[in-house]
Amino acid sequence: MAERLLTFDGLQAGYEGPVVGPLGFSVGAGEVVGLAGPNGCGKSTIMRVLTGGARVFAGTVTRREGLRVAYQAQSGLNLDPSSGEIPLRVREVVRLMDVAPADLPARLKALLDVRVDRLSGGEQQLLFVWCAIGHPAELLLLDEPTNNLDPDGEALLTETLRALAPGRAALVISHERDFLEQVADRMVEIA
Amino acid sequence: MPWDLLFDPLFRLPFFTGLVFAVVLPVLGLYLRMREEWLAALGFAHLGGAGGVVGSLMGLPPVLAALGVAGGGVAARGLVRRTGNDLYAVMILGGWAAMILGSQFGHHARTLAQTLVDGQLYFTGIEQLVTALVFAVVFATVMPWLSPHLLRARLFPGQDRANGRPVAMLGFGFNILVAAAVALASMAMGVMASFALIFIAPWVAFALAPGWRVALLLTMLIGIAAYLVAFVMALVGDLPFGPTLVAIVVVLAILRLLPRWR
């Protein structure tokens, strides 16, 4: 059996009160696990437990000791609508996540010296997804990675997740059932 | 015009004191803008001003009192979960009221409040220069290490927390730096002059810089250029330093209209 990187056991999580659970599942090395369910069922809340954005009300979350995590948030660049400015080049953004520019897809390599706030929505999404994928973490948390991606970007993401290195794993949230079925080894349904 | 004043040794200490803040404040402003908390500077400056005035009424050293009260503002910010500028607006209003009302109760407090408004840099002494230099050393030591954490917290929220890094403590540490800088700078060059450097120089750099390194350089250059012109104009024209610097920095905001990089 694959080494367990992350285990949820009887988890109930939320904010002021529980919004999801109880539920239990694990993510093993080499696996891609899909979290599926209708909008508002608490899929993102499960990831926010790991990123400190949500509270655990019951149950346990066990991480393998020394586990490194790379997180792609659903919010993306989340620009301030009043200014909409972030003066960082793509090259500077990927360096923040310890991603080598050489590991980026060709489409992003061509944009290395462009400011992130001047990228299209699809380009920004591709960048943020690849900042997680290219990060040297064992566990990837991808929250709606296909948002704003064009068909080519989605195909590239599918191919990359299917070829994940054996020691790595991914927990993927998506409202696109077809995408999840293509990339996930297992699905966890959230009621 | 008394151009020879520019070379008078009497004004060397004030010149270097202000120069330190002309470099430090715009850089802090760049990170504050990235965190969408640029109003923090004005909030901490007003609290610092109120602390200085109230401290002088109580017979405490004004600089220490200013630092203490501005630090209290940082602690209050740490207790509030929501980010944004609402709390800083309350700090501005409360600090302003305390500063103006406090100044009515003593001659020294009134003089200090007037200095905070006028920004009389030329009356700063060796203590303020030494304090500014000590702060600059701390700033230069801490910021290169803190910078990637602050940027990652903005661009990849949750990433550092998911890996067990003390994100809240780092944010708290940064706010302490900001509060100390604006409290010290406000005592030296005035509340609004400090805020102008912390707000407008980064605002221009955000619009024009092709990347973060250039933004850092550009915001410092704008701060230094505005400061040098203001120092000369105020001294030669016998004008209050604070409003002179603010006027020049506001005029420089027009640089935002220059063509932008992709």
Tab-separated table of C-alpha atoms in Angstrom:
chain	number	residue	atom	x	y	z
A	1	MET	CA	0.000	0.000	0.000
A	2	ALA	CA	1.214	3.519	-0.841
A	3	GLU	CA	2.590	5.612	2.004
A	4	ARG	CA	-0.133	7.831	3.495
A	5	LEU	CA	0.692	11.504	3.215
A	6	LEU	CA	-2.537	12.889	4.628
A	7	THR	CA	-5.430	11.332	6.545
A	8	PHE	CA	-8.765	12.843	7.556
A	9	ASP	CA	-10.606	10.828	10.182
A	10	GLY	CA	-14.138	11.818	11.216
A	11	LEU	CA	-13.411	15.396	10.201
A	12	GLN	CA	-16.013	18.072	10.842
A	13	ALA	CA	-14.792	21.506	9.776
A	14	GLY	CA	-16.109	24.989	9.178
A	15	TYR	CA	-15.940	28.574	10.400
A	16	GLU	CA	-18.427	29.780	13.031
A	17	GLY	CA	-19.796	26.230	13.034
A	18	PRO	CA	-19.233	23.017	11.044
A	19	VAL	CA	-20.136	23.203	7.353
A	20	VAL	CA	-18.737	19.861	6.216
A	21	GLY	CA	-18.338	16.351	7.609
A	22	PRO	CA	-18.034	14.037	9.280
A	23	LEU	CA	-15.851	12.485	6.624
A	24	GLY	CA	-12.768	10.317	6.416
A	25	PHE	CA	-10.329	9.610	3.613
A	26	SER	CA	-6.622	9.558	2.980
A	27	VAL	CA	-4.228	10.602	0.247
A	28	GLY	CA	-1.331	8.274	-0.489
A	29	ALA	CA	1.928	8.912	-2.312
A	30	GLY	CA	1.465	8.603	-6.065
A	31	GLU	CA	-2.300	9.210	-5.899
A	32	VAL	CA	-4.528	11.910	-7.299
A	33	VAL	CA	-7.662	12.179	-5.180
A	34	GLY	CA	-10.616	14.183	-6.480
A	35	LEU	CA	-13.068	15.990	-4.189
A	36	ALA	CA	-16.445	16.226	-5.868
A	37	GLY	CA	-19.768	17.668	-4.819
A	38	PRO	CA	-22.232	20.463	-5.497
A	39	ASN	CA	-21.329	24.136	-5.059
A	40	GLY	CA	-21.306	25.195	-1.415
A	41	CYS	CA	-20.956	21.667	-0.005
A	42	GLY	CA	-17.658	22.551	1.732
A	43	LYS	CA	-14.996	21.179	-0.627
A	44	SER	CA	-12.759	24.222	-0.292
A	45	THR	CA	-13.301	24.226	3.486
A	46	ILE	CA	-11.514	20.863	3.652
A	47	MET	CA	-8.440	22.403	2.031
A	48	ARG	CA	-8.696	25.486	4.223
A	49	VAL	CA	-8.324	23.234	7.248
A	50	LEU	CA	-4.802	22.589	6.017
A	51	THR	CA	-4.072	26.232	5.227
A	52	GLY	CA	-5.364	27.616	8.520
A	53	GLY	CA	-8.440	29.255	7.006
A	54	ALA	CA	-11.027	26.912	8.580
A	55	ARG	CA	-11.487	25.308	12.007
A	56	VAL	CA	-11.674	21.647	12.944
A	57	PHE	CA	-14.724	20.958	15.160
A	58	ALA	CA	-14.319	17.194	15.417
A	59	GLY	CA	-12.075	14.423	14.137
A	60	THR	CA	-8.414	14.525	13.253
A	61	VAL	CA	-6.123	15.511	10.400
A	62	THR	CA	-2.859	13.573	10.297
A	63	ARG	CA	0.034	14.643	8.067
A	64	ARG	CA	3.101	12.576	7.401
A	65	GLU	CA	5.956	14.059	9.380
A	66	GLY	CA	7.861	16.640	7.357
A	67	LEU	CA	5.223	16.721	4.625
A	68	ARG	CA	5.591	19.724	2.321
A	69	VAL	CA	2.459	21.154	0.751
A	70	ALA	CA	1.900	23.350	-2.321
A	71	TYR	CA	-1.442	25.142	-2.378
A	72	GLN	CA	-3.233	26.742	-5.317
A	73	ALA	CA	-6.082	28.818	-3.925
A	74	GLN	CA	-9.322	29.306	-5.809
A	75	SER	CA	-9.020	33.089	-5.371
A	76	GLY	CA	-6.132	33.437	-7.854
A	77	LEU	CA	-4.433	36.827	-7.985
A	78	ASN	CA	-7.409	38.486	-6.240
A	79	LEU	CA	-6.546	41.993	-7.407
A	80	ASP	CA	-7.766	45.057	-5.557
A	81	PRO	CA	-10.492	46.354	-7.909
A	82	SER	CA	-9.598	49.972	-7.113
A	83	SER	CA	-6.061	49.701	-8.467
A	84	GLY	CA	-5.636	46.241	-9.960
A	85	GLU	CA	-1.859	46.594	-9.850
A	86	ILE	CA	0.811	44.115	-8.755
A	87	PRO	CA	4.292	45.014	-9.978
A	88	LEU	CA	5.842	41.549	-10.049
A	89	ARG	CA	7.123	39.757	-13.125
A	90	VAL	CA	6.123	36.150	-13.746
A	91	ARG	CA	9.794	35.275	-13.123
A	92	GLU	CA	9.653	36.874	-9.647
A	93	VAL	CA	6.388	35.127	-8.782
A	94	VAL	CA	7.633	31.650	-9.631
A	95	ARG	CA	10.821	32.265	-7.635
A	96	LEU	CA	8.655	32.942	-4.550
A	97	MET	CA	7.386	29.359	-4.857
A	98	ASP	CA	10.842	27.847	-5.518
A	99	VAL	CA	9.821	26.926	-9.043
A	100	ALA	CA	12.573	26.788	-11.665
A	101	PRO	CA	11.566	28.728	-14.811
A	102	ALA	CA	12.864	25.798	-16.873
A	103	ASP	CA	10.106	23.606	-15.386
A	104	LEU	CA	7.307	25.838	-16.652
A	105	PRO	CA	5.249	25.050	-19.767
A	106	ALA	CA	6.413	26.853	-22.913
A	107	ARG	CA	3.413	29.187	-22.779
A	108	LEU	CA	4.525	30.518	-19.392
A	109	LYS	CA	8.223	30.617	-20.286
A	110	ALA	CA	7.326	33.109	-23.009
A	111	LEU	CA	5.768	35.359	-20.348
A	112	LEU	CA	8.578	35.310	-17.768
A	113	ASP	CA	9.266	39.046	-18.008
A	114	VAL	CA	5.636	40.165	-18.091
A	115	ARG	CA	3.960	41.658	-15.008
A	116	VAL	CA	1.438	39.259	-13.501
A	117	ASP	CA	-1.286	41.896	-13.433
A	118	ARG	CA	-0.944	42.314	-17.214
A	119	LEU	CA	-1.634	38.613	-17.888
A	120	SER	CA	-5.044	37.452	-19.078
A	121	GLY	CA	-7.247	35.544	-16.624
A	122	GLY	CA	-6.308	32.254	-18.284
A	123	GLU	CA	-2.590	33.044	-18.190
A	124	GLN	CA	-2.807	33.993	-14.509
A	125	GLN	CA	-4.587	30.737	-13.696
A	126	LEU	CA	-2.013	28.688	-15.607
A	127	LEU	CA	0.752	30.485	-13.712
A	128	PHE	CA	-0.774	29.874	-10.284
A	129	VAL	CA	-1.501	26.225	-11.027
A	130	TRP	CA	2.069	25.706	-12.196
A	131	CYS	CA	3.482	27.496	-9.175
A	132	ALA	CA	1.889	24.682	-7.134
A	133	ILE	CA	2.811	21.885	-9.527
A	134	GLY	CA	6.405	23.099	-9.903
A	135	HIS	CA	6.886	23.569	-6.143
A	136	PRO	CA	9.086	20.844	-4.628
A	137	ALA	CA	6.269	19.694	-2.299
A	138	GLU	CA	5.084	16.110	-1.967
A	139	LEU	CA	1.395	17.049	-1.709
A	140	LEU	CA	-0.392	19.392	-4.113
A	141	LEU	CA	-3.668	21.020	-3.097
A	142	LEU	CA	-5.423	22.317	-6.196
A	143	ASP	CA	-8.672	24.222	-5.661
A	144	GLU	CA	-10.596	24.582	-8.937
A	145	PRO	CA	-7.463	24.509	-11.101
A	146	THR	CA	-9.431	24.568	-14.366
A	147	ASN	CA	-11.126	27.924	-13.671
A	148	ASN	CA	-10.415	30.263	-16.634
A	149	LEU	CA	-8.155	27.686	-18.319
A	150	ASP	CA	-8.620	27.289	-22.066
A	151	PRO	CA	-8.887	23.754	-23.548
A	152	ASP	CA	-5.130	23.609	-24.243
A	153	GLY	CA	-4.311	24.605	-20.668
A	154	GLU	CA	-6.770	22.045	-19.301
A	155	ALA	CA	-5.290	19.311	-21.497
A	156	LEU	CA	-1.790	20.204	-20.298
A	157	LEU	CA	-2.924	20.086	-16.678
A	158	THR	CA	-4.626	16.721	-17.175
A	159	GLU	CA	-1.517	15.269	-18.783
A	160	THR	CA	0.725	16.618	-15.999
A	161	LEU	CA	-1.450	15.262	-13.182
A	162	ARG	CA	-1.645	11.849	-14.854
A	163	ALA	CA	2.158	11.745	-14.971
A	164	LEU	CA	2.808	12.902	-11.393
A	165	ALA	CA	6.076	11.583	-9.946
A	166	PRO	CA	5.578	8.436	-7.784
A	167	GLY	CA	6.440	10.135	-4.465
A	168	ARG	CA	3.999	12.986	-5.016
A	169	ALA	CA	0.245	13.206	-4.605
A	170	ALA	CA	-2.534	15.662	-5.339
A	171	LEU	CA	-5.865	16.514	-3.758
A	172	VAL	CA	-7.950	18.206	-6.433
A	173	ILE	CA	-11.228	20.099	-6.133
A	174	SER	CA	-13.205	20.809	-9.259
A	175	HIS	CA	-16.795	21.458	-10.220
A	176	GLU	CA	-15.943	19.893	-13.620
A	177	ARG	CA	-16.848	16.253	-13.217
A	178	ASP	CA	-15.261	15.219	-16.545
A	179	PHE	CA	-11.929	16.740	-15.595
A	180	LEU	CA	-11.928	15.055	-12.186
A	181	GLU	CA	-12.745	11.675	-13.704
A	182	GLN	CA	-9.819	12.042	-16.098
A	183	VAL	CA	-7.200	12.972	-13.507
A	184	ALA	CA	-8.289	11.267	-10.267
A	185	ASP	CA	-7.340	7.773	-9.165
A	186	ARG	CA	-10.104	8.011	-6.557
A	187	MET	CA	-13.039	10.294	-5.950
A	188	VAL	CA	-14.371	11.437	-2.605
A	189	GLU	CA	-17.963	12.604	-2.785
A	190	ILE	CA	-18.921	15.430	-0.441
A	191	ALA	CA	-22.651	15.410	0.251
B	1	MET	CA	18.181	83.866	-1.317
B	2	PRO	CA	20.188	82.328	1.551
B	3	TRP	CA	21.769	79.477	-0.468
B	4	ASP	CA	24.702	79.362	1.950
B	5	LEU	CA	22.276	77.869	4.524
B	6	LEU	CA	22.435	74.614	2.566
B	7	PHE	CA	26.034	74.172	3.579
B	8	ASP	CA	25.624	75.273	7.176
B	9	PRO	CA	26.804	72.464	9.537
B	10	LEU	CA	23.728	73.224	11.662
B	11	PHE	CA	21.537	71.498	9.074
B	12	ARG	CA	23.642	68.391	8.496
B	13	LEU	CA	22.040	66.336	11.256
B	14	PRO	CA	18.488	67.116	10.105
B	15	PHE	CA	19.493	66.406	6.494
B	16	PHE	CA	20.754	62.898	7.220
B	17	THR	CA	17.872	62.147	9.604
B	18	GLY	CA	15.346	62.976	6.910
B	19	LEU	CA	17.327	61.138	4.234
B	20	VAL	CA	17.082	57.888	6.206
B	21	PHE	CA	13.291	58.173	6.299
B	22	ALA	CA	13.126	59.235	2.646
B	23	VAL	CA	14.608	55.823	1.778
B	24	VAL	CA	12.887	53.635	4.375
B	25	LEU	CA	9.304	54.930	4.225
B	26	PRO	CA	8.684	54.423	0.482
B	27	VAL	CA	9.974	50.841	0.712
B	28	LEU	CA	7.679	50.064	3.639
B	29	GLY	CA	4.876	51.696	1.664
B	30	LEU	CA	5.499	49.323	-1.233
B	31	TYR	CA	4.855	46.312	1.005
B	32	LEU	CA	1.888	48.014	2.697
B	33	ARG	CA	0.347	48.611	-0.712
B	34	MET	CA	0.952	44.992	-1.655
B	35	ARG	CA	-0.857	43.955	1.540
B	36	GLU	CA	-3.655	46.439	0.710
B	37	GLU	CA	-3.053	48.087	4.080
B	38	TRP	CA	-1.518	51.396	2.982
B	39	LEU	CA	-3.767	53.344	5.366
B	40	ALA	CA	-1.904	51.642	8.232
B	41	ALA	CA	0.856	54.243	7.921
B	42	LEU	CA	-1.483	57.137	8.584
B	43	GLY	CA	-3.179	55.225	11.408
B	44	PHE	CA	0.103	54.453	13.174
B	45	ALA	CA	1.377	58.005	12.513
B	46	HIS	CA	-1.656	59.542	14.218
B	47	LEU	CA	-1.402	57.139	17.130
B	48	GLY	CA	2.304	57.933	17.411
B	49	GLY	CA	1.527	61.645	17.340
B	50	ALA	CA	-1.114	61.244	20.036
B	51	GLY	CA	1.341	59.165	22.077
B	52	GLY	CA	4.009	61.864	21.788
B	53	VAL	CA	1.609	64.621	22.884
B	54	VAL	CA	0.105	62.641	25.762
B	55	GLY	CA	3.582	61.437	26.769
B	56	SER	CA	4.846	65.012	26.989
B	57	LEU	CA	1.869	65.898	29.219
B	58	MET	CA	2.806	62.998	31.506
B	59	GLY	CA	6.484	63.953	31.562
B	60	LEU	CA	7.576	60.949	29.456
B	61	PRO	CA	10.069	61.169	26.575
B	62	PRO	CA	7.804	61.933	23.552
B	63	VAL	CA	9.629	59.586	21.150
B	64	LEU	CA	9.281	56.630	23.522
B	65	ALA	CA	5.635	57.463	24.207
B	66	ALA	CA	4.979	57.733	20.463
B	67	LEU	CA	6.603	54.346	19.839
B	68	GLY	CA	4.656	52.790	22.711
B	69	VAL	CA	1.242	54.001	21.559
B	70	ALA	CA	1.923	53.159	17.897
B	71	GLY	CA	3.017	49.698	19.087
B	72	GLY	CA	-0.307	49.447	20.949
B	73	GLY	CA	-2.018	50.086	17.617
B	74	VAL	CA	-0.124	47.164	16.102
B	75	ALA	CA	-1.232	44.947	18.977
B	76	ALA	CA	-4.847	46.031	18.434
B	77	ARG	CA	-4.482	45.210	14.739
B	78	GLY	CA	-3.191	41.771	15.674
B	79	LEU	CA	-6.365	41.084	17.669
B	80	VAL	CA	-8.640	41.879	14.734
B	81	ARG	CA	-9.071	38.964	12.343
B	82	ARG	CA	-10.395	40.943	9.394
B	83	THR	CA	-7.852	42.649	7.197
B	84	GLY	CA	-8.505	45.953	5.513
B	85	ASN	CA	-8.377	49.608	6.318
B	86	ASP	CA	-11.379	50.074	8.648
B	87	LEU	CA	-9.376	49.791	11.860
B	88	TYR	CA	-6.726	52.188	10.520
B	89	ALA	CA	-9.432	54.792	9.819
B	90	VAL	CA	-10.503	54.513	13.481
B	91	MET	CA	-6.850	54.924	14.546
B	92	ILE	CA	-6.525	58.086	12.427
B	93	LEU	CA	-9.626	59.673	13.898
B	94	GLY	CA	-8.874	58.637	17.485
B	95	GLY	CA	-5.204	59.619	17.212
B	96	TRP	CA	-6.022	62.986	15.668
B	97	ALA	CA	-8.596	63.788	18.352
B	98	ALA	CA	-6.238	62.777	21.176
B	99	MET	CA	-3.362	64.741	19.629
B	100	ILE	CA	-5.331	67.973	19.172
B	101	LEU	CA	-7.201	67.785	22.472
B	102	GLY	CA	-4.038	66.776	24.367
B	103	SER	CA	-2.165	69.747	22.926
B	104	GLN	CA	-4.563	72.118	24.726
B	105	PHE	CA	-3.267	71.091	28.147
B	106	GLY	CA	0.374	72.116	28.086
B	107	HIS	CA	2.810	74.385	26.284
B	108	HIS	CA	5.249	71.608	25.414
B	109	ALA	CA	2.434	69.380	24.159
B	110	ARG	CA	1.097	72.229	22.001
B	111	THR	CA	4.536	72.835	20.508
B	112	LEU	CA	4.940	69.146	19.803
B	113	ALA	CA	1.516	68.908	18.129
B	114	GLN	CA	2.407	71.908	15.968
B	115	THR	CA	5.688	70.209	15.022
B	116	LEU	CA	3.789	67.056	14.032
B	117	VAL	CA	1.634	69.146	11.719
B	118	ASP	CA	4.356	71.422	10.316
B	119	GLY	CA	7.091	68.804	10.212
B	120	GLN	CA	9.975	70.951	11.382
B	121	LEU	CA	12.793	68.658	10.324
B	122	TYR	CA	15.399	71.399	10.846
B	123	PHE	CA	15.009	71.198	14.620
B	124	THR	CA	15.943	67.526	14.878
B	125	GLY	CA	19.083	66.668	16.819
B	126	ILE	CA	21.646	63.937	17.251
B	127	GLU	CA	19.281	61.659	19.232
B	128	GLN	CA	16.835	61.513	16.329
B	129	LEU	CA	19.617	60.849	13.816
B	130	VAL	CA	21.000	58.008	15.933
B	131	THR	CA	17.504	56.549	16.391
B	132	ALA	CA	16.874	56.778	12.637
B	133	LEU	CA	20.196	55.076	11.864
B	134	VAL	CA	19.551	52.277	14.359
B	135	PHE	CA	16.147	51.765	12.796
B	136	ALA	CA	17.700	51.745	9.316
B	137	VAL	CA	20.136	48.992	10.347
B	138	VAL	CA	17.293	46.867	11.748
B	139	PHE	CA	15.250	47.539	8.620
B	140	ALA	CA	18.110	46.611	6.262
B	141	THR	CA	18.743	43.409	8.220
B	142	VAL	CA	15.155	42.241	8.535
B	143	MET	CA	13.515	43.208	5.246
B	144	PRO	CA	15.484	40.987	2.822
B	145	TRP	CA	14.441	37.998	4.945
B	146	LEU	CA	10.873	39.177	5.522
B	147	SER	CA	10.176	40.223	1.929
B	148	PRO	CA	9.488	36.795	0.329
B	149	HIS	CA	7.200	35.863	3.216
B	150	LEU	CA	5.180	39.070	2.810
B	151	LEU	CA	4.924	38.670	-0.956
B	152	ARG	CA	3.979	34.995	-0.700
B	153	ALA	CA	1.303	35.782	1.878
B	154	ARG	CA	-0.275	38.181	-0.638
B	155	LEU	CA	0.079	36.088	-3.799
B	156	PHE	CA	-0.275	32.593	-2.349
B	157	PRO	CA	-2.479	32.965	0.714
B	158	GLY	CA	-2.410	29.776	2.736
B	159	GLN	CA	0.827	28.441	1.244
B	160	ASP	CA	3.089	29.298	4.181
B	161	ARG	CA	0.437	28.439	6.778
B	162	ALA	CA	-0.040	25.033	5.134
B	163	ASN	CA	3.661	24.453	5.750
B	164	GLY	CA	3.581	25.494	9.392
B	165	ARG	CA	5.211	28.898	9.022
B	166	PRO	CA	4.159	31.595	11.547
B	167	VAL	CA	2.471	33.904	9.032
B	168	ALA	CA	0.560	35.932	11.629
B	169	MET	CA	3.739	36.578	13.623
B	170	LEU	CA	5.577	37.720	10.496
B	171	GLY	CA	2.737	40.120	9.667
B	172	PHE	CA	2.838	41.379	13.244
B	173	GLY	CA	6.597	41.909	12.984
B	174	PHE	CA	6.174	43.863	9.775
B	175	ASN	CA	3.506	46.065	11.358
B	176	ILE	CA	5.870	46.757	14.263
B	177	LEU	CA	8.470	47.934	11.744
B	178	VAL	CA	5.895	50.174	10.050
B	179	ALA	CA	4.629	51.596	13.342
B	180	ALA	CA	8.154	52.347	14.558
B	181	ALA	CA	9.142	53.944	11.245
B	182	VAL	CA	6.123	56.220	10.998
B	183	ALA	CA	6.209	57.149	14.684
B	184	LEU	CA	9.879	58.154	14.426
B	185	ALA	CA	9.462	59.832	11.035
B	186	SER	CA	6.377	61.746	12.172
B	187	MET	CA	8.299	63.179	15.108
B	188	ALA	CA	11.077	64.237	12.746
B	189	MET	CA	9.318	65.427	9.584
B	190	GLY	CA	5.599	65.526	10.417
B	191	VAL	CA	2.663	63.165	10.080
B	192	MET	CA	1.557	64.064	6.552
B	193	ALA	CA	5.080	64.202	5.124
B	194	SER	CA	5.673	60.679	6.411
B	195	PHE	CA	2.393	59.486	4.942
B	196	ALA	CA	3.092	61.158	1.588
B	197	LEU	CA	6.378	59.252	1.266
B	198	ILE	CA	4.752	55.989	2.288
B	199	PHE	CA	1.733	56.364	0.004
B	200	ILE	CA	2.575	58.274	-3.164
B	201	ALA	CA	6.071	56.994	-3.982
B	202	PRO	CA	4.870	53.341	-4.008
B	203	TRP	CA	1.663	54.329	-5.833
B	204	VAL	CA	3.789	55.650	-8.708
B	205	ALA	CA	6.129	52.635	-8.590
B	206	PHE	CA	3.184	50.212	-8.701
B	207	ALA	CA	2.017	51.815	-11.930
B	208	LEU	CA	5.343	52.158	-13.726
B	209	ALA	CA	7.775	49.444	-12.586
B	210	PRO	CA	8.207	46.398	-14.823
B	211	GLY	CA	8.972	44.206	-11.789
B	212	TRP	CA	9.460	44.160	-8.024
B	213	ARG	CA	13.175	44.968	-7.954
B	214	VAL	CA	12.655	48.000	-10.167
B	215	ALA	CA	9.650	48.981	-8.044
B	216	LEU	CA	11.886	48.971	-4.955
B	217	LEU	CA	14.490	51.091	-6.713
B	218	LEU	CA	11.949	53.467	-8.233
B	219	THR	CA	10.083	54.068	-4.995
B	220	MET	CA	13.360	54.861	-3.191
B	221	LEU	CA	14.476	57.214	-5.981
B	222	ILE	CA	11.160	59.074	-5.881
B	223	GLY	CA	11.431	59.379	-2.092
B	224	ILE	CA	15.012	60.643	-2.232
B	225	ALA	CA	14.387	63.061	-5.116
B	226	ALA	CA	11.304	64.547	-3.456
B	227	TYR	CA	13.158	64.836	-0.163
B	228	LEU	CA	16.193	66.607	-1.653
B	229	VAL	CA	14.050	69.142	-3.496
B	230	ALA	CA	11.877	69.727	-0.408
B	231	PHE	CA	14.901	70.146	1.855
B	232	VAL	CA	16.362	72.835	-0.378
B	233	MET	CA	13.049	74.596	-1.074
B	234	ALA	CA	11.956	74.718	2.540
B	235	LEU	CA	15.339	75.880	3.796
B	236	VAL	CA	15.968	78.486	1.139
B	237	GLY	CA	12.360	79.680	1.032
B	238	ASP	CA	11.938	79.612	4.844
B	239	LEU	CA	8.923	77.291	4.505
B	240	PRO	CA	7.685	74.588	6.897
B	241	PHE	CA	9.334	71.348	5.762
B	242	GLY	CA	6.342	68.979	6.066
B	243	PRO	CA	3.901	70.772	3.765
B	244	THR	CA	6.717	71.507	1.295
B	245	LEU	CA	7.582	67.824	1.019
B	246	VAL	CA	3.925	66.840	0.720
B	247	ALA	CA	3.388	69.351	-2.100
B	248	ILE	CA	6.378	68.028	-4.040
B	249	VAL	CA	5.415	64.375	-3.576
B	250	VAL	CA	1.858	65.114	-4.688
B	251	VAL	CA	3.171	66.807	-7.846
B	252	LEU	CA	5.312	63.708	-8.521
B	253	ALA	CA	2.133	61.610	-8.526
B	254	ILE	CA	1.688	62.852	-12.089
B	255	LEU	CA	4.413	60.340	-13.041
B	256	ARG	CA	1.678	57.683	-12.899
B	257	LEU	CA	0.520	59.012	-16.273
B	258	LEU	CA	3.746	57.926	-17.998
B	259	PRO	CA	3.498	54.979	-20.431
B	260	ARG	CA	3.518	51.560	-18.752
B	261	TRP	CA	5.320	48.299	-19.352
B	262	ARG	CA	3.395	45.163	-20.215
